[in-house]
Short mmCIF file of C-alpha atoms in Angstrom, two decimals:
data_model
loop_
_atom_site.label_atom_id
_atom_site.label_comp_id
_atom_site.label_asym_id
_atom_site.label_seq_id
_atom_site.Cartn_x
_atom_site.Cartn_y
_atom_site.Cartn_z
CA MET A 1 189.60 65.29 135.27
CA LEU A 2 188.48 67.87 137.93
CA ARG A 3 186.40 65.71 140.42
CA ILE A 4 183.87 67.99 142.22
CA ALA A 5 181.45 66.66 144.78
CA VAL A 6 177.73 68.32 144.69
CA PRO A 7 174.79 68.18 147.43
CA ASN A 8 172.08 65.41 145.99
CA LYS A 9 169.29 66.63 147.76
CA GLY A 10 168.13 69.32 150.55
CA SER A 11 168.30 73.21 150.04
CA LEU A 12 171.91 72.79 148.86
CA SER A 13 171.11 70.56 145.94
CA GLY A 14 169.00 72.79 143.69
CA PRO A 15 170.73 76.18 143.77
CA ALA A 16 174.11 74.39 143.29
CA ALA A 17 172.64 72.57 139.85
CA GLU A 18 171.12 75.63 138.90
CA MET A 19 174.41 77.70 139.23
CA LEU A 20 176.50 74.85 137.59
CA HIS A 21 174.33 74.83 135.03
CA GLU A 22 174.58 78.57 134.29
CA ALA A 23 178.62 78.25 134.63
CA GLY A 24 178.31 76.22 131.54
CA TYR A 25 178.29 72.61 133.11
CA GLN A 26 176.73 69.68 132.10
CA GLN A 27 174.18 68.48 135.38
CA ARG A 28 172.18 65.29 136.16
CA ARG A 29 168.83 64.87 134.40
CA GLU A 30 167.46 62.36 137.15
CA SER A 31 168.02 62.74 141.00
CA LYS A 32 168.68 58.89 141.01
CA GLU A 33 172.03 59.63 139.20
CA LEU A 34 175.31 59.93 141.37
CA ARG A 35 177.93 60.58 139.13
CA ILE A 36 178.23 62.04 135.76
CA VAL A 37 180.97 63.05 133.37
CA ASP A 38 181.01 66.62 131.58
CA PRO A 39 183.70 65.60 128.96
CA GLU A 40 183.82 68.81 127.20
CA ASN A 41 184.80 70.74 130.56
CA GLU A 42 186.72 67.60 131.69
CA VAL A 43 184.57 67.52 134.72
CA GLU A 44 183.37 64.71 136.90
CA PHE A 45 180.55 65.34 139.32
CA PHE A 46 179.64 63.19 142.36
CA TYR A 47 176.29 63.61 143.93
CA LEU A 48 177.00 63.01 147.51
CA ARG A 49 174.81 63.61 151.04
CA PRO A 50 175.86 67.06 151.88
CA ARG A 51 177.32 66.43 155.38
CA ASP A 52 179.43 63.87 153.53
CA ILE A 53 180.90 66.21 151.28
CA ALA A 54 183.96 67.86 153.54
CA ILE A 55 184.93 64.53 154.46
CA TYR A 56 185.36 63.20 150.87
CA VAL A 57 187.35 66.27 149.87
CA SER A 58 189.66 66.33 152.86
CA SER A 59 190.15 62.97 152.10
CA GLY A 60 191.82 63.96 148.73
CA ARG A 61 189.61 61.77 146.81
CA LEU A 62 187.44 64.77 145.46
CA ASP A 63 189.22 67.73 144.37
CA ILE A 64 186.54 70.43 145.52
CA GLY A 65 182.99 70.61 146.57
CA ILE A 66 179.99 72.39 147.16
CA THR A 67 178.50 72.27 150.82
CA GLY A 68 177.14 74.63 153.76
CA ARG A 69 179.71 76.58 155.94
CA ASP A 70 177.74 75.21 158.64
CA LEU A 71 178.37 71.39 157.50
CA LEU A 72 181.93 71.73 156.67
CA VAL A 73 182.60 73.61 160.36
CA ASP A 74 180.48 70.71 162.12
CA SER A 75 182.39 67.93 159.95
CA GLY A 76 185.54 68.91 161.70
CA ALA A 77 187.27 67.84 158.22
CA ASP A 78 190.53 68.76 157.09
CA ALA A 79 189.30 70.93 154.19
CA GLU A 80 188.67 74.72 153.92
CA GLU A 81 186.38 77.46 152.31
CA ILE A 82 187.66 78.89 149.26
CA LEU A 83 184.47 80.63 147.43
CA PRO A 84 181.23 81.73 148.98
CA LEU A 85 178.53 81.11 146.77
CA GLY A 86 175.64 83.44 148.14
CA PHE A 87 172.69 81.15 148.60
CA ALA A 88 171.24 78.66 151.10
CA ARG A 89 171.93 81.58 153.92
CA SER A 90 171.37 80.68 157.56
CA THR A 91 172.04 82.06 160.97
CA PHE A 92 172.81 79.50 163.96
CA ARG A 93 171.56 81.00 167.52
CA PHE A 94 171.13 79.87 171.11
CA ALA A 95 167.91 79.86 172.45
CA SER A 96 166.31 79.08 176.26
CA LYS A 97 163.62 79.85 178.30
CA PRO A 98 163.19 83.78 178.66
CA GLY A 99 165.40 85.26 181.06
CA THR A 100 167.72 82.56 181.75
CA SER A 101 170.41 83.12 179.94
CA ASN A 102 171.90 86.53 178.05
CA GLY A 103 174.98 85.51 176.39
CA VAL A 104 177.56 82.48 175.99
CA GLU A 105 179.05 83.13 179.29
CA ASP A 106 176.04 82.08 180.77
CA LEU A 107 176.21 78.86 179.41
CA LYS A 108 178.85 77.35 181.99
CA GLY A 109 177.95 74.17 183.36
CA LYS A 110 174.74 74.10 181.44
CA THR A 111 173.56 71.35 178.58
CA VAL A 112 172.93 72.54 174.95
CA ALA A 113 171.35 70.32 172.50
CA THR A 114 171.72 70.88 169.03
CA SER A 115 171.69 68.53 165.49
CA TYR A 116 175.42 70.77 164.90
CA GLU A 117 177.45 69.48 167.79
CA GLY A 118 180.87 70.30 165.97
CA ILE A 119 179.97 73.95 165.81
CA VAL A 120 178.60 74.37 168.83
CA ALA A 121 181.53 72.78 170.85
CA LYS A 122 184.03 74.75 168.91
CA HIS A 123 182.32 77.78 169.44
CA LEU A 124 181.88 77.14 173.26
CA ALA A 125 185.68 76.20 173.04
CA ASP A 126 186.56 79.48 171.17
CA SER A 127 184.42 81.24 173.66
CA GLY A 128 186.20 79.70 176.84
CA VAL A 129 183.10 77.83 177.96
CA GLU A 130 182.60 74.84 179.22
CA ALA A 131 179.26 73.41 178.65
CA SER A 132 178.08 69.60 177.72
CA VAL A 133 176.63 69.29 174.13
CA VAL A 134 174.09 66.79 173.33
CA HIS A 135 173.45 65.60 169.80
CA LEU A 136 169.92 65.44 168.66
CA ASP A 137 168.96 64.86 164.88
CA GLY A 138 166.01 66.90 163.68
CA ALA A 139 164.05 69.38 165.73
CA VAL A 140 165.46 70.14 169.01
CA GLU A 141 162.73 72.66 170.34
CA THR A 142 161.53 70.23 172.51
CA ALA A 143 164.86 69.30 174.39
CA ILE A 144 164.22 71.81 177.21
CA GLU A 145 160.66 70.96 177.53
CA LEU A 146 161.60 67.20 178.07
CA GLY A 147 164.41 68.19 180.26
CA VAL A 148 167.06 67.11 178.09
CA ALA A 149 168.92 70.52 177.96
CA GLU A 150 168.96 73.85 179.18
CA VAL A 151 169.98 75.58 175.99
CA ILE A 152 169.23 74.69 172.40
CA ALA A 153 171.45 75.78 169.42
CA ASP A 154 169.68 75.76 165.97
CA VAL A 155 169.46 77.31 162.49
CA VAL A 156 167.05 80.57 163.38
CA GLU A 157 165.37 82.31 160.43
CA THR A 158 162.06 84.17 161.81
CA GLY A 159 162.27 82.70 165.24
CA THR A 160 158.44 81.79 165.04
CA SER A 161 158.95 77.92 165.82
CA LEU A 162 161.37 79.27 168.76
CA ARG A 163 158.31 81.41 170.19
CA ASN A 164 156.03 78.58 169.76
CA ALA A 165 158.23 76.58 171.89
CA GLY A 166 158.29 79.29 174.52
CA LEU A 167 161.78 80.28 174.13
CA GLU A 168 163.93 83.39 172.67
CA VAL A 169 167.35 83.51 171.12
CA PHE A 170 169.90 85.62 173.04
CA GLY A 171 173.63 86.52 172.72
CA GLU A 172 175.69 86.81 169.48
CA PRO A 173 175.03 84.57 166.44
CA ILE A 174 177.13 81.41 166.70
CA MET A 175 177.61 81.25 163.16
CA LYS A 176 176.06 82.56 159.55
CA SER A 177 176.27 79.85 157.05
CA GLU A 178 175.82 79.63 153.50
CA ALA A 179 177.02 77.41 150.37
CA VAL A 180 180.53 77.44 149.88
CA VAL A 181 183.18 75.83 147.83
CA ILE A 182 185.94 74.02 149.27
CA ARG A 183 188.93 72.18 149.07
CA ARG A 184 191.59 69.98 151.09
CA THR A 185 193.38 72.22 153.41
CA GLY A 186 196.40 73.07 151.67
CA ALA A 187 195.79 71.53 148.30
CA GLY A 188 197.04 75.00 146.85
CA GLY A 189 194.23 75.49 144.45
CA GLU A 190 196.37 76.89 141.54
CA GLU A 191 195.69 74.55 139.12
CA PRO A 192 194.31 75.74 135.96
CA LYS A 193 191.22 73.71 136.09
CA VAL A 194 190.26 74.72 139.55
CA GLN A 195 190.95 78.44 138.79
CA GLN A 196 188.92 77.77 135.49
CA PHE A 197 185.66 76.39 137.82
CA LEU A 198 186.30 79.25 140.22
CA ARG A 199 186.23 81.80 137.70
CA ARG A 200 183.15 80.75 135.81
CA LEU A 201 181.36 80.50 139.44
CA GLN A 202 182.52 84.01 140.02
CA GLY A 203 181.15 85.23 136.64
CA VAL A 204 177.69 83.76 137.78
CA LEU A 205 177.46 85.44 141.04
CA VAL A 206 178.79 88.89 139.10
CA ALA A 207 176.12 88.13 136.38
CA ARG A 208 173.54 87.83 139.02
CA THR A 209 174.54 90.77 141.29
CA TYR A 210 174.76 93.16 138.23
CA VAL A 211 173.19 94.61 135.47
CA MET A 212 174.19 96.43 132.12
CA MET A 213 172.72 100.24 131.72
CA ASP A 214 172.74 102.12 128.79
CA TYR A 215 171.42 105.54 128.37
CA ASP A 216 171.96 108.87 126.68
CA CYS A 217 172.93 112.27 128.22
CA ARG A 218 173.86 115.61 127.16
CA VAL A 219 177.96 116.05 127.34
CA GLU A 220 177.50 118.82 129.86
CA GLN A 221 175.96 116.45 132.18
CA LEU A 222 178.48 113.56 131.33
CA GLU A 223 180.34 114.21 134.49
CA LYS A 224 177.38 114.03 136.86
CA ALA A 225 176.26 110.80 135.17
CA VAL A 226 179.31 108.81 135.40
CA ALA A 227 179.61 109.76 139.13
CA LEU A 228 176.17 107.89 139.21
CA THR A 229 177.41 105.27 136.77
CA PRO A 230 181.15 104.38 137.62
CA GLY A 231 181.15 101.01 136.22
CA LEU A 232 183.68 98.46 137.38
CA GLU A 233 186.73 100.23 135.87
CA SER A 234 185.04 103.06 133.76
CA PRO A 235 181.95 103.42 131.88
CA THR A 236 182.19 103.26 128.11
CA VAL A 237 181.06 106.51 126.34
CA SER A 238 180.44 106.96 122.72
CA PRO A 239 179.35 109.86 120.37
CA LEU A 240 175.94 110.24 119.17
CA HIS A 241 175.23 111.09 115.64
CA ASN A 242 173.40 114.47 117.23
CA GLU A 243 175.60 116.60 118.23
CA GLY A 244 176.17 117.41 122.05
CA TRP A 245 175.09 114.06 123.01
CA VAL A 246 176.71 110.98 124.03
CA ALA A 247 175.70 107.37 124.79
CA VAL A 248 177.19 105.66 128.20
CA ARG A 249 177.34 101.94 129.14
CA ALA A 250 178.11 100.72 132.41
CA MET A 251 177.78 97.86 134.95
CA VAL A 252 175.45 99.11 138.00
CA PRO A 253 174.16 97.01 140.90
CA ALA A 254 171.16 95.35 140.38
CA LYS A 255 169.32 96.08 143.59
CA GLU A 256 170.16 100.07 142.81
CA ALA A 257 169.23 100.18 139.18
CA GLN A 258 166.06 101.65 139.83
CA ARG A 259 167.49 104.61 142.19
CA ILE A 260 170.23 105.02 139.48
CA MET A 261 167.71 105.31 136.77
CA ASP A 262 165.56 107.93 138.72
CA ASP A 263 168.68 110.09 139.41
CA LEU A 264 169.95 109.82 135.72
CA TYR A 265 166.64 110.75 134.40
CA GLU A 266 166.63 114.04 136.85
CA ILE A 267 169.87 115.11 135.67
CA GLY A 268 168.47 114.94 131.73
CA ALA A 269 169.29 111.19 130.70
CA ARG A 270 167.02 109.71 128.56
CA ALA A 271 166.61 106.12 126.71
CA ILE A 272 167.52 104.60 129.84
CA LEU A 273 167.46 100.70 129.92
CA THR A 274 168.90 97.87 131.50
CA THR A 275 169.52 94.48 130.32
CA ALA A 276 170.30 90.98 132.37
CA ILE A 277 174.23 89.82 132.44
CA HIS A 278 174.05 86.04 131.55
CA ALA A 279 177.75 85.68 132.18
CA CYS A 280 181.08 87.50 132.62
CA ARG A 281 184.60 87.53 133.33
CA LEU A 282 186.14 90.07 135.41
#
């Protein structure tokens, strides 16, 4: 069986389980379950702490896992990202007292407090900057006020908590993270079961990103209509009973659907509708 690590709690857990369910896999019914078997799909799921997943996968005990890109890098494990999943997005930034730092080059000789020591140490090394890194669990905003560090590195969403602590972000983002599928580095990944798993998740991602659009239009307006809805390869066009009219079907990006409907209506298309896509293979 394919052995897969899944986050057991935190912001990664719920969306990961939902995506796996949409991909046709059984998921646990109780949060206390640490392992379940999906015999129909020949998959065994292990529910682990998100921070530990990269370690288990890199050991070869588990074939693949779902975790955060930040946790993968921070672990230093011998594992690699093979598919971004588009949820649990976050941005890592440096922050300090206003006016004390402008970029990573200003951190030379300073101390940085963070909960993600691996990420920060790698970023400093890649930037050629020598600085000390102090590991703290939990909130790090008070580290500067208490004299533990001159700079902090943390996840930044709106920046409100940093401003409330009298801090401001500076420099370029350290990392943009999201949920990812990982495997042991150099594992190959061409196994049929692994490829099937990835295709299913990719199908879910596409289904969430696109909608199916159907509409009727006059033949003389077909080229303009098709330019608005080119589909993935080409739209499906079928003649209608009324001469001079055709029915068109194409996949369109969900976030652009309303604008496309407006544009189609302007060129004379009618009976325009969209439907959700529950699964697909490209």
